[in-house]
Coordinates of C-alpha atoms in Angstrom, one line a residue:
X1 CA -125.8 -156.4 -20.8
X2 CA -128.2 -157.7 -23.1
X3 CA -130.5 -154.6 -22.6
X4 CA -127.0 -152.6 -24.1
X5 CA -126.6 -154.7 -27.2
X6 CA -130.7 -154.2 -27.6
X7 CA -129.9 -150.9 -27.4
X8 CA -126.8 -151.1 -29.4
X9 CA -128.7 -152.8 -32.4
X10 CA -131.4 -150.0 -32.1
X11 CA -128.9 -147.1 -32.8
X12 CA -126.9 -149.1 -35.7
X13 CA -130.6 -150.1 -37.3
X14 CA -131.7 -146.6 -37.1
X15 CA -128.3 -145.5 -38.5
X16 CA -128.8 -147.7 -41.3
X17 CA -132.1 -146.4 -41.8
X18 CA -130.6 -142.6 -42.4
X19 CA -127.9 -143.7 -44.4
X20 CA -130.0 -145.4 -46.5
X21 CA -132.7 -142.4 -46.7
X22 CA -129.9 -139.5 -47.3
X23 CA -128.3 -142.3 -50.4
X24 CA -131.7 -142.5 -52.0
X25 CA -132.1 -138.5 -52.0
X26 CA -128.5 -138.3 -53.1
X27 CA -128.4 -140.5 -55.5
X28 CA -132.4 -138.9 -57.1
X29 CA -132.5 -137.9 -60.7
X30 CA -131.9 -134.2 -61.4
X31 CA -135.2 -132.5 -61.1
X32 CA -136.0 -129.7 -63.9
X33 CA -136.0 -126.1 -61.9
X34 CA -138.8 -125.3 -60.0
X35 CA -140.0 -122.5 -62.4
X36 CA -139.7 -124.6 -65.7
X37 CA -142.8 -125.6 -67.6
X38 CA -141.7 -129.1 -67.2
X39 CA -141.6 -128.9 -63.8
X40 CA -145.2 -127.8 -63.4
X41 CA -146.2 -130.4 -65.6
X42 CA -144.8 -133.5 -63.3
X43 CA -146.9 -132.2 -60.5
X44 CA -150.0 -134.1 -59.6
X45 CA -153.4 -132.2 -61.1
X46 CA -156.2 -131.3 -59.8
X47 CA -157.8 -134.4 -58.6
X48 CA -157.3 -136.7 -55.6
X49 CA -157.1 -140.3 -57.3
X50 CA -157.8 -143.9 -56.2
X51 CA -157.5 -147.1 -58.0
X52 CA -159.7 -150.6 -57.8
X53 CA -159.5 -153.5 -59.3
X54 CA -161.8 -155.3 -61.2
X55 CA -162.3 -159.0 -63.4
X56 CA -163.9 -158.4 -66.5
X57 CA -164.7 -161.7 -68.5
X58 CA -165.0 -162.1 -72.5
X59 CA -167.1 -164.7 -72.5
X60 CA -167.4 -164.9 -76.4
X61 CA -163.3 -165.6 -77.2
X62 CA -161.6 -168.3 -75.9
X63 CA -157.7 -168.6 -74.4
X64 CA -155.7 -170.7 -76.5
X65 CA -153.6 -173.6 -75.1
X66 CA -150.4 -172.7 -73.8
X67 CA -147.9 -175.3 -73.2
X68 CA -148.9 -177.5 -70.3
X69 CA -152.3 -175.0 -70.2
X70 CA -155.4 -176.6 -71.6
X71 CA -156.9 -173.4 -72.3
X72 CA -160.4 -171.8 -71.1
X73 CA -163.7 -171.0 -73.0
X74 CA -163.2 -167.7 -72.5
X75 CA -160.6 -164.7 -71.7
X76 CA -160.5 -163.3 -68.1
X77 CA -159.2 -159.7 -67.6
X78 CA -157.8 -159.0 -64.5
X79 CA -157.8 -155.0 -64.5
X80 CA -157.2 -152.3 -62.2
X81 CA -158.7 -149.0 -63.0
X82 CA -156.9 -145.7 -61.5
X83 CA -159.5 -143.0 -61.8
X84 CA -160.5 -139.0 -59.8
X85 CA -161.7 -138.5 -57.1
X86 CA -165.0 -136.3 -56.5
X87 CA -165.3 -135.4 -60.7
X88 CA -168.8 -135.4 -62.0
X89 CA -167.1 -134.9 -65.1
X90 CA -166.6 -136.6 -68.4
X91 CA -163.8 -138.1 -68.4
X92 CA -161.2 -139.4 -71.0
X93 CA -160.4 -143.0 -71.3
X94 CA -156.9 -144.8 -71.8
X95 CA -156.2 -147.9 -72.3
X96 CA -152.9 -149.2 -71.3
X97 CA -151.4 -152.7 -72.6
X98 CA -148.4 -153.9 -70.2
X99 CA -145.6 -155.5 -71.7
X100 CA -144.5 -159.3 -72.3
X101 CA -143.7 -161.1 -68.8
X102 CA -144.6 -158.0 -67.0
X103 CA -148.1 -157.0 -65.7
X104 CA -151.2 -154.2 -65.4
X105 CA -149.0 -152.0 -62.9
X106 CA -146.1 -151.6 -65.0
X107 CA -146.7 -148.3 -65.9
X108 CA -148.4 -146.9 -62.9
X109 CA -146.7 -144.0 -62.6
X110 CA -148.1 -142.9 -65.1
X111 CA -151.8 -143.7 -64.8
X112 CA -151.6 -141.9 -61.6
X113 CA -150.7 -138.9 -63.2
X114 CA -153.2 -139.4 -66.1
X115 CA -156.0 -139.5 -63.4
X116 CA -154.9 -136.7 -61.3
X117 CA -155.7 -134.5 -64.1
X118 CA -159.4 -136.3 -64.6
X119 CA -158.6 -139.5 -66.5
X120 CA -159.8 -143.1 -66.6
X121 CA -157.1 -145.4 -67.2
X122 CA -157.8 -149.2 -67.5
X123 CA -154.7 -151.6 -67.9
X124 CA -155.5 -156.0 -67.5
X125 CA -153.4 -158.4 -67.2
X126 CA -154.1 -159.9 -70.4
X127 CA -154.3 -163.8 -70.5
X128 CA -151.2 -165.4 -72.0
X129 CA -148.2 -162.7 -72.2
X130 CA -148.7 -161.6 -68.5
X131 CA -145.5 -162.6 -66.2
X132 CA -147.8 -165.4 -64.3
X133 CA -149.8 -166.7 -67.3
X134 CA -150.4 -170.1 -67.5
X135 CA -148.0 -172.1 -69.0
X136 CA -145.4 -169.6 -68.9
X137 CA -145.9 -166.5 -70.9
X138 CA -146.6 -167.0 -74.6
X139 CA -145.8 -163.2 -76.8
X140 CA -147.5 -164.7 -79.7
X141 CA -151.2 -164.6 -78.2
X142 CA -150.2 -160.6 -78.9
X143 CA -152.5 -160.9 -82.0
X144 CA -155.5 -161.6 -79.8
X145 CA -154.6 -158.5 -77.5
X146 CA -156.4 -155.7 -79.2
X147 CA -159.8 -157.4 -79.6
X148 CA -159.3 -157.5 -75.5
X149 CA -158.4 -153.7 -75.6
X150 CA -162.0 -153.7 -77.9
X151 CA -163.9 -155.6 -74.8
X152 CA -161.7 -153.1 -72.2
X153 CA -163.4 -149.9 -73.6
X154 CA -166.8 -151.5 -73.9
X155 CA -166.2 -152.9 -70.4
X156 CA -165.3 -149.9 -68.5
X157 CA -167.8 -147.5 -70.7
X158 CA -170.7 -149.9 -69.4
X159 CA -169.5 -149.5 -65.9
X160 CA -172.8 -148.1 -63.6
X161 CA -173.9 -148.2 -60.1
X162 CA -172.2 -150.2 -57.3
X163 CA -169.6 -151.5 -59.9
X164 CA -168.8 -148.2 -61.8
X165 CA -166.2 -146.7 -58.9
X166 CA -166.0 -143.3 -60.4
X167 CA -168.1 -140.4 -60.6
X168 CA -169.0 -139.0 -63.9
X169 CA -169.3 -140.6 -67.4
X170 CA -166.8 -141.6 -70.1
X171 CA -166.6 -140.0 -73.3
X172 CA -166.6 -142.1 -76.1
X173 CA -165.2 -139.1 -78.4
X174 CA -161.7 -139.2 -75.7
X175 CA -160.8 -142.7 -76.3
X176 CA -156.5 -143.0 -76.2
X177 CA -154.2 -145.9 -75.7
X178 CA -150.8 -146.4 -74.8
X179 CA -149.0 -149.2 -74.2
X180 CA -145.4 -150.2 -73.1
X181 CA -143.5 -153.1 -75.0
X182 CA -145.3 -156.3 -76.4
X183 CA -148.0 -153.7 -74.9
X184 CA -147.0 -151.0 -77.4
X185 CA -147.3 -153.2 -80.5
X186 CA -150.7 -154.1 -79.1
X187 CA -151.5 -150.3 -79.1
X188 CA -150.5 -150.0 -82.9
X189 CA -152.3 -153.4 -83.7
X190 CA -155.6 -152.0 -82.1
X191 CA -155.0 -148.2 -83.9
X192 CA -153.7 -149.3 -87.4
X193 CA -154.4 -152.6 -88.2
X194 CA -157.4 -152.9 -91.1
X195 CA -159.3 -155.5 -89.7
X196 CA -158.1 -155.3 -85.3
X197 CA -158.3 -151.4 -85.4
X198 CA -160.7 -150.1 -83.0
X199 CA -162.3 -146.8 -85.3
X200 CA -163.0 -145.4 -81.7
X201 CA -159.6 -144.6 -80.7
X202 CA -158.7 -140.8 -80.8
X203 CA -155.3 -141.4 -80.1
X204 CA -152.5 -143.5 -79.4
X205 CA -149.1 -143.2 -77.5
X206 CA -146.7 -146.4 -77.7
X207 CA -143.8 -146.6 -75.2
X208 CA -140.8 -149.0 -76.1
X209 CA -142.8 -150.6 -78.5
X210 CA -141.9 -152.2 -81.8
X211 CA -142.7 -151.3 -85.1
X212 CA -140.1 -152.9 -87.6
X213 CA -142.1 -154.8 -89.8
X214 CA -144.8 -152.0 -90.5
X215 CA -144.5 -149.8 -93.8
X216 CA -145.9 -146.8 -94.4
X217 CA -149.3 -148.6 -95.9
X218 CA -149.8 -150.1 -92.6
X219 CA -149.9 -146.6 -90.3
X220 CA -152.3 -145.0 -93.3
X221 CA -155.6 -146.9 -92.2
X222 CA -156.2 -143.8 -89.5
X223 CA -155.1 -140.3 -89.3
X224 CA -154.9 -139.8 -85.5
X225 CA -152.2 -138.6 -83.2
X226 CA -149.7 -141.2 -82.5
X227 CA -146.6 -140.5 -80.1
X228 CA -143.6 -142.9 -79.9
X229 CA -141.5 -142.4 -77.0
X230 CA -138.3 -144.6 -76.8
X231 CA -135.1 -145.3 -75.3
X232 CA -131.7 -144.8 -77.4
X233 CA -129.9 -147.4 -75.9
X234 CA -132.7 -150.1 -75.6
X235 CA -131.3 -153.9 -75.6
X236 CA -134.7 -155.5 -76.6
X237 CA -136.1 -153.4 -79.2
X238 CA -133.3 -151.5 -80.9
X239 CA -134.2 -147.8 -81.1
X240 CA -132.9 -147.6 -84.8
X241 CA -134.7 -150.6 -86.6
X242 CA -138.3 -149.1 -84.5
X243 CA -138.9 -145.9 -82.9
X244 CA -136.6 -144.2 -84.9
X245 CA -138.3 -144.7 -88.0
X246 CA -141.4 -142.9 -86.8
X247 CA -141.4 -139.6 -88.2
X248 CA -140.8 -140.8 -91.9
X249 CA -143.3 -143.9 -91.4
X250 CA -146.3 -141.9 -89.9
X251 CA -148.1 -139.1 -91.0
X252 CA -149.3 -137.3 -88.0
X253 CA -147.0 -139.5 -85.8
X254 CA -144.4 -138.0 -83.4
X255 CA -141.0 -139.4 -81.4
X256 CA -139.5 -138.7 -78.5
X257 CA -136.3 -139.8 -78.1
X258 CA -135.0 -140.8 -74.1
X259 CA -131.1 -140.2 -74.9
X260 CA -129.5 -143.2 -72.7
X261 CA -133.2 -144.7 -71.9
X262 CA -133.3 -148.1 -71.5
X263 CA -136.1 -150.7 -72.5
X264 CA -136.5 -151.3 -68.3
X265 CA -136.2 -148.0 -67.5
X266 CA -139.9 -146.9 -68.2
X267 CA -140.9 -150.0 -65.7
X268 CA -142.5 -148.5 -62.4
X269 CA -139.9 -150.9 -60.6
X270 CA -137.0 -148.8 -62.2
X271 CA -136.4 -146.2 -59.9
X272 CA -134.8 -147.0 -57.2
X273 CA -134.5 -150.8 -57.8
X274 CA -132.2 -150.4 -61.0
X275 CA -130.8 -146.9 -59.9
X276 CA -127.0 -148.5 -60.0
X277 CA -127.1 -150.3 -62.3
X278 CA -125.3 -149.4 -65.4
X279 CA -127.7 -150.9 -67.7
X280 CA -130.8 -153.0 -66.4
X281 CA -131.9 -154.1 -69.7
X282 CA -129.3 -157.4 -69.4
X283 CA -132.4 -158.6 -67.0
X284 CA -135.1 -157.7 -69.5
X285 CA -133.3 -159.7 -71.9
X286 CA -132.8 -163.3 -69.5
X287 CA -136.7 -162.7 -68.5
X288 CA -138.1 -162.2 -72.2
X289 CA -135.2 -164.8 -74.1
X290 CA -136.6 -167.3 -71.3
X291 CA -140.4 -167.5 -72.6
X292 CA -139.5 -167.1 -76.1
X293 CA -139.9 -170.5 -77.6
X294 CA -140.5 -169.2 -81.1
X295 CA -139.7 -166.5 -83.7
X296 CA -140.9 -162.9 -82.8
X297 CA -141.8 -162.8 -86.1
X298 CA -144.4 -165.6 -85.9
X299 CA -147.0 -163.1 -84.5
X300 CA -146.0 -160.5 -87.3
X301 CA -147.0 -163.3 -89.9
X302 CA -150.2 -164.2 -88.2
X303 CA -151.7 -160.6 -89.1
X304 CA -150.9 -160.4 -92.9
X305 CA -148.5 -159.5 -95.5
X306 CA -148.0 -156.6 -97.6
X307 CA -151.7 -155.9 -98.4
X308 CA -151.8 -155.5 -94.7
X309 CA -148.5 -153.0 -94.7
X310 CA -147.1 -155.9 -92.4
X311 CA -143.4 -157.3 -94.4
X312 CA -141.0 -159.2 -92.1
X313 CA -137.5 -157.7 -92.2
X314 CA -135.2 -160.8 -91.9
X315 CA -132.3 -158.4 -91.5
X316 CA -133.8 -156.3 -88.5
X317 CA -132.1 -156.5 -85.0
X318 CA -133.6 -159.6 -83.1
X319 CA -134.6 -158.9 -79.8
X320 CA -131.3 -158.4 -77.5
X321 CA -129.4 -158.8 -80.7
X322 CA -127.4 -155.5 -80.3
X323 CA -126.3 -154.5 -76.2
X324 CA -125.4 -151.0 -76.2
X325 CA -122.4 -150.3 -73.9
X326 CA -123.0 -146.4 -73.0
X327 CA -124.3 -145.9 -69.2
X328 CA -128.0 -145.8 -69.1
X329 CA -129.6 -143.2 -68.3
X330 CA -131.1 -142.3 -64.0
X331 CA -133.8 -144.4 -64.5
X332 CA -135.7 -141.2 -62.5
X333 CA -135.0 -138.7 -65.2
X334 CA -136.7 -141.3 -67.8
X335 CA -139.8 -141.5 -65.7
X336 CA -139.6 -138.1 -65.7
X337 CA -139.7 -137.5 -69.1
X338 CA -142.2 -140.4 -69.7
X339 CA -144.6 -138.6 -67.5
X340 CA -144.7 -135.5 -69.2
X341 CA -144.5 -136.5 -73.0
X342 CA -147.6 -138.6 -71.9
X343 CA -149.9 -136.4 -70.3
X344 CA -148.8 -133.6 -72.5
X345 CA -149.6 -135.7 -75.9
X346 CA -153.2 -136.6 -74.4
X347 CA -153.5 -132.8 -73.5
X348 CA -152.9 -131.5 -76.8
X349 CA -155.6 -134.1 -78.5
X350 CA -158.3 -134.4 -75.1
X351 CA -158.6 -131.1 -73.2
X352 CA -161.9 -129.4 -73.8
X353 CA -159.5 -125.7 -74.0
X354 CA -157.9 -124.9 -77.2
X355 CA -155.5 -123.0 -75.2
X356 CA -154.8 -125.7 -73.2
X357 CA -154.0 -128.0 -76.0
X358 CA -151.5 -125.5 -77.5
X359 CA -150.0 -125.3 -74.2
X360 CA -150.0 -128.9 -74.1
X361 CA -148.3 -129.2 -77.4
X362 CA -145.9 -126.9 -76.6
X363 CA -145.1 -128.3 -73.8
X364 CA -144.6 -131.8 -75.5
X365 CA -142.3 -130.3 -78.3
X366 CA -140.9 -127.4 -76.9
X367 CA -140.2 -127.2 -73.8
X368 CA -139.5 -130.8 -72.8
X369 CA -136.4 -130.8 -75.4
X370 CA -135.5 -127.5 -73.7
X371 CA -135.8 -128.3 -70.0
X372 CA -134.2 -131.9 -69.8
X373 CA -131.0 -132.8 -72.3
X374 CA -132.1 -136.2 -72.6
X375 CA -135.3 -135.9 -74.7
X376 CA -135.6 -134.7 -78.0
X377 CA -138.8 -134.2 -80.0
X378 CA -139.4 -135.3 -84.3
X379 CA -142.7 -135.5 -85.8

């Protein structure tokens, strides 16, 4: 008896299992066709990739005290680095900045893909706005965030020997960042800003991240390429009042527009765990509205005024201010997208072939807009 409900259980668990397999492929995103540039572009490159962690420690800026935190003499950067495999190269370097209450791995996805086409990419779990900082995440230690992305690049570039875990060397001419979020204004702070810019950035990709404050003055301190890639129906930072003002605010700056993308949606956790979910960014607001004890503005006002290009719009959408009520986009198809508009825009600036980069940037603003309805392409 007991050896026919053992057997009984078996069967029902391993029809459970199936079901569940044959719902996640049903229920995928809609892959472009196997022929389509787009579709090439999403594959892995050429490289085998691995990842390893590492602490790096600024020992010459402290960590501010954080609530019930007494602070530390210095700032301790827990990082992972995704890198190729078997590449005597030189390779390019990004630098990615995760968002507020979230951490390093938030946009892995994406890091694998950088490094399967011969990329470094460093992301740390900076010190205060990480998801287990202590004292409870704190978004206005922001303004300390891009002096950390300054110690990343000189951290990883010094990598050698038994520490340094991939082959080849680091250009110092490829330098890009990206960042996702509070992670994205920390990639603007470290591009633009006149006195956090780092001058060795070639070029910058924010995801999600927000930019209402910022005149035109403030995006004129550099030149570079700088890519803003952004959800239209984002709860915490409202596509109109940030991303969408792009194009008109910086000169060699570019947008692409997720049509139903969601703030959470670019998360790695996205797809499947928010797949039926008709909009996850209801979560992403009780997680950030939680560890917000102050204005959003406060860090804004930390970094300067209109000499800086930096005026505070009292009348811009507040973080979860405005809830779209459209269906979000599969979170699968905005990966999807993601991917490609990132490893296309660091193409078009960082691969050694001219041809290349004109493929690259044609496959950024061309064919991308062509192949999936739900990105569109402004500079």
């Amino acid at each position: 008896m007991l050896r026919k409900i053992a057997l009984g259980l078996s069967v029902l668990v391993l029809a459970l299992f199936i079901a569940g397999i044959a719902g996640y492929v049903i229920t995928g995103p809609q892959a472009p066709a196997a022929d389509s540039v787009s579709a090439q572009w999403l594959k892995p490159g050429p490289y085998m990739t691995a990842s390893s962690d590492k602490v790096f420690v600024d020992s010459s800026r402290g960590t501010a005290a954080n609530r019930d935190y007494s602070g530390a003499a210095d700032r301790t950067l827990a990082t992972t680095l995704w890198y190729p495999l078997d590449s005597e190269e030189s390779h390019p370097l990004v630098i990615h900045s995760h968002g507020f209450t979230s951490a390093r791995n938030d946009l892995s996805y994406v890091a694998e893909l950088l490094a399967s086409h011969g990329y470094v990419v460093a992301a740390a779990d900076y010190p205060l706005t990480h998801g287990g900082a202590p004292g409870k995440p704190n978004a206005v230690d922001v303004v300390n965030q891009p002096a950390d992305v300054s110690f990343l690049i000189d951290s990883v570039s010094a990598l050698s020997g038994p520490e340094k875990p991939f082959s080849g060397s680091i250009d110092a001419s490829r330098i890009g960042l990206m960042g996702y979020s509070l992670g994205g204004l920390t990639t603007e702070l470290a591009t633009y800003h006149p006195t956090l810019r780092d001058p060795r950035v070639a070029a910058a990709a924010s995801i999600a991240g927000p930019t209402t404050g910022f005149t035109a003055d403030f995006f004129k301190t550099s030149d570079i390429p700088f890519l803003m890639i952004a959800g239209s129906l984002d709860y915490l930072i409202n596509f109109e009042a940030n991303a969408a003002t792009i194009p008109n605010l910086v000169e060699n700056g570019a947008l692409v527009t997720i049509t139903g993308g969601t703030h959470l949606g670019f998360a790695s956790v996205a797809d499947p765990m928010f797949r039926f979910m008709r909009h996850p960014d209801s979560l992403g607001c009780a997680a950030v509205l939680a560890n917000l004890d102050s204005d959003p503005n406060d860090s804004l006002n930390q970094l300067g005024g209109a000499a800086e290009g930096i005026v505070v719009d009292p009348t811009a959408p507040q973080v979860c201010e405005i809830t779209p009520d459209e269906k979000a986009l599969h979170p699968g198809e905005q990966h999807m997208v993601t991917s490609i508009a990132v490893l296309a825009f660091f193409e078009s600036q960082f691969s050694p072939s001219a041809a290349a980069r004109e493929q690259a940037a044609s496959a950024l603003a061309v064919s991308l807009p062509t192949e999936f309805a739900a990105a569109n392409y402004s500079d």
